[in-house]
Amino acid sequence: MEKEEDALEPVSPTGQYFNSLALNLSVLGVLETEVPIDDSKTIPLVRDVFLPINPRFSSIMLIDENGEKRWKKVKVKLKDHVYIPIFPEEMSPQFYDDYFEDYLSKLSTLQLPQSQPLWEIHLIKYPTSNAAGTVIFKIHHAIGDGYSLMGALLSCLQRADNPSLPLTFPSVQPRVDTSGDHRTIFKTVPKIFSLLFNTVSDFLGSLMKSSLVEDDLSPIRSGDIGIEFRPIALASMTFSLGQIKQIKATLGVTINDVITGSIFLGTRLYMQEMSKGSSDHSNCTALVLLNTRMFRSYQSIQEMVKPKAESRWGNHFAFLHVQLPELVASTELNPIEFVRKAQQIIKRKRSSLAVYLTAAFVEIVKKLKGHEVAAQCIHKTLLNASMAITNMIGPVEKMSLANHPIKGMYFAVFGNPQSLTITIVSYMDELRVTVGAEKGFIDVQKLKSYIEEAFQMIIKSAACEIQQMQ
């Protein structure tokens, strides 16, 4: 009996929070194939490639006598995890678009069974407007965050042009401070005081946002209880990384700043439209997810699962509370100000230590009152904010899954008690932005069109700025 207990690995604190009575989060990863799906090799591929990636894919969660959750290895019945839905035959891609959207929406409401390992694979063998076939990975967030799951997914894929070569990713440049020599006391002391002040103010503000202060009800926040159990509607859009990099170079910002500014501006335009033309001054906060790993480039799965790995497996992220800039009168609107404001706010909050203090606070709550109370704190943090934004870096080359070239990819998070979640992932020379919205409350297609319009407004505004500089 002691040997069996020793064999049970403890679930990380965040893993316990994400699979609790208060929270039950899962991730949908969607791969769009260029050719029709041949499912004949699915079971061998899952058995020989997917399962060996990490023991979590062959484990279930159990609660020990101390009330702690632990992972237990079990024999996986692969047929219980692979689904091939049946749609009407020989219909148009537009017809299958609706079926596919309904299928994703239904998946968002179904929780993964706790009696088996927490993942599923769904093969859509019908052509949509975007792809000849679609592969959906549904994986519980308790297994790992987007960084971990992306690493796992990519270990199943190969380069389409040369399967013997590894996939490569954009290099993550270290942040270099070019403000000059900081060795003098006159420059160092103010920076220390600024760091302390920002850390304290951000930490206290985060606590207030997570407990007492909630965002206004608005066209993007219904404030209803039980949103996490309702279906979501998904809409994705594609942006050119080349255009984003041009804006980045013009404004001296990052790729994330450009796309976040576009999302903020598009969201405000949508809110104004849904407020029947009046200017919407709702207090809105976005929770921007920050990867807290010291080393943020992808490593091999073998490296990630090591206990002391720099980019270790699991859930290692924190929330940044970012206030959405308000939309001024259209005659005064300068779209690139949304990019600059996004950069200023996120840069300042990233430079404080509040996210680490907040994580420590949740850990203290867990030790004093248990993981369910800690999970309720995280649930309240999500519930009080208007939206969440998360992004991942994808490979530069075209991928292939079992000789199926991948045309596009995107992901979504569900089980979140918010009306709006936006996810971002790069692939080759494109950036895919996916809007996951409370179905029946947010017009997801209209919001998508406003984000696309905001991006075009920012492109034009950046071009005008270049002309003025010349």
Coordinates of N, CA, C and O in Angstrom, one line a residue, residues 4 8 11 22 29 56 69 97 117 129 147 164 181 201 213 240 279 285 302 318 334 339 343 364 407 426:
E4 N 2.3 1.9 -3.4 CA 1.3 2.4 -4.3 C 1.1 3.9 -4.1 O 1.0 4.7 -5.0
L8 N 2.0 7.6 -6.6 CA 1.1 8.6 -7.0 C 1.8 10.0 -6.9 O 2.3 10.4 -5.9
V11 N -0.4 16.5 -7.8 CA -0.8 17.5 -8.8 C -0.3 18.9 -8.4 O -0.4 19.2 -7.2
A22 N -14.7 24.9 -8.3 CA -14.8 26.3 -8.8 C -14.4 26.5 -10.2 O -15.0 27.4 -10.9
G29 N -7.3 22.7 -29.2 CA -6.3 23.0 -30.2 C -6.8 22.5 -31.6 O -7.2 21.4 -31.7
R56 N 1.2 12.4 -17.8 CA -0.1 13.0 -17.5 C -1.2 12.5 -18.5 O -2.4 12.5 -18.2
K69 N -4.8 16.2 -4.3 CA -5.0 15.5 -5.6 C -3.7 15.0 -6.1 O -2.6 15.7 -6.0
D97 N -19.4 24.2 -42.6 CA -19.0 25.3 -41.7 C -19.9 25.4 -40.5 O -19.5 25.5 -39.3
P117 N -8.1 9.5 -18.4 CA -7.1 10.6 -18.7 C -7.8 11.8 -19.4 O -8.7 11.6 -20.2
S129 N -14.8 25.6 -45.3 CA -14.3 26.7 -46.2 C -12.8 26.9 -45.9 O -12.1 27.4 -46.8
Y147 N 1.9 26.8 -23.2 CA 3.3 26.5 -23.6 C 3.6 25.0 -23.5 O 4.2 24.5 -24.5
S164 N 12.6 14.9 -41.4 CA 13.8 14.6 -40.6 C 14.3 15.8 -39.9 O 15.1 15.6 -39.0
D181 N 23.7 54.0 -18.7 CA 24.4 53.4 -17.6 C 23.6 53.6 -16.3 O 23.2 54.7 -15.9
S201 N 1.5 49.0 -5.7 CA 0.2 49.5 -6.2 C -0.5 48.5 -7.1 O -1.7 48.3 -7.1
V213 N -13.7 44.7 -6.3 CA -14.0 45.6 -7.4 C -14.2 44.8 -8.7 O -13.3 44.1 -9.1
S240 N -1.4 39.4 -41.2 CA -0.1 39.2 -41.8 C 1.0 39.6 -40.8 O 1.0 40.7 -40.3
S279 N -21.1 56.9 -26.8 CA -19.8 56.6 -26.4 C -19.8 55.7 -25.2 O -20.5 56.1 -24.2
T285 N -11.5 45.6 -17.9 CA -10.2 45.1 -17.6 C -10.0 43.9 -18.4 O -10.8 43.0 -18.5
Q302 N 11.7 16.1 -23.6 CA 12.6 15.5 -22.7 C 13.2 16.5 -21.7 O 13.4 16.2 -20.5
A318 N 1.0 34.0 -15.1 CA 0.3 34.9 -14.2 C -0.6 35.8 -15.0 O -0.4 36.0 -16.2
N334 N -7.0 58.6 -32.6 CA -5.7 58.3 -33.2 C -5.4 56.8 -32.9 O -5.1 56.4 -31.8
V339 N -2.2 51.3 -29.5 CA -1.0 50.4 -29.5 C 0.0 51.0 -28.4 O 0.6 50.2 -27.6
Q343 N 1.2 49.2 -25.0 CA 2.6 49.0 -24.7 C 3.0 49.6 -23.3 O 3.7 48.9 -22.5
I364 N -0.6 30.9 -0.3 CA -0.8 31.1 1.1 C -2.3 30.7 1.4 O -2.6 30.0 2.4
K407 N -2.6 23.4 -42.9 CA -2.8 24.7 -43.5 C -2.9 25.9 -42.5 O -2.4 27.0 -42.8
S426 N 0.9 32.3 -33.6 CA 1.6 32.6 -34.9 C 1.9 31.2 -35.5 O 2.1 30.2 -34.9

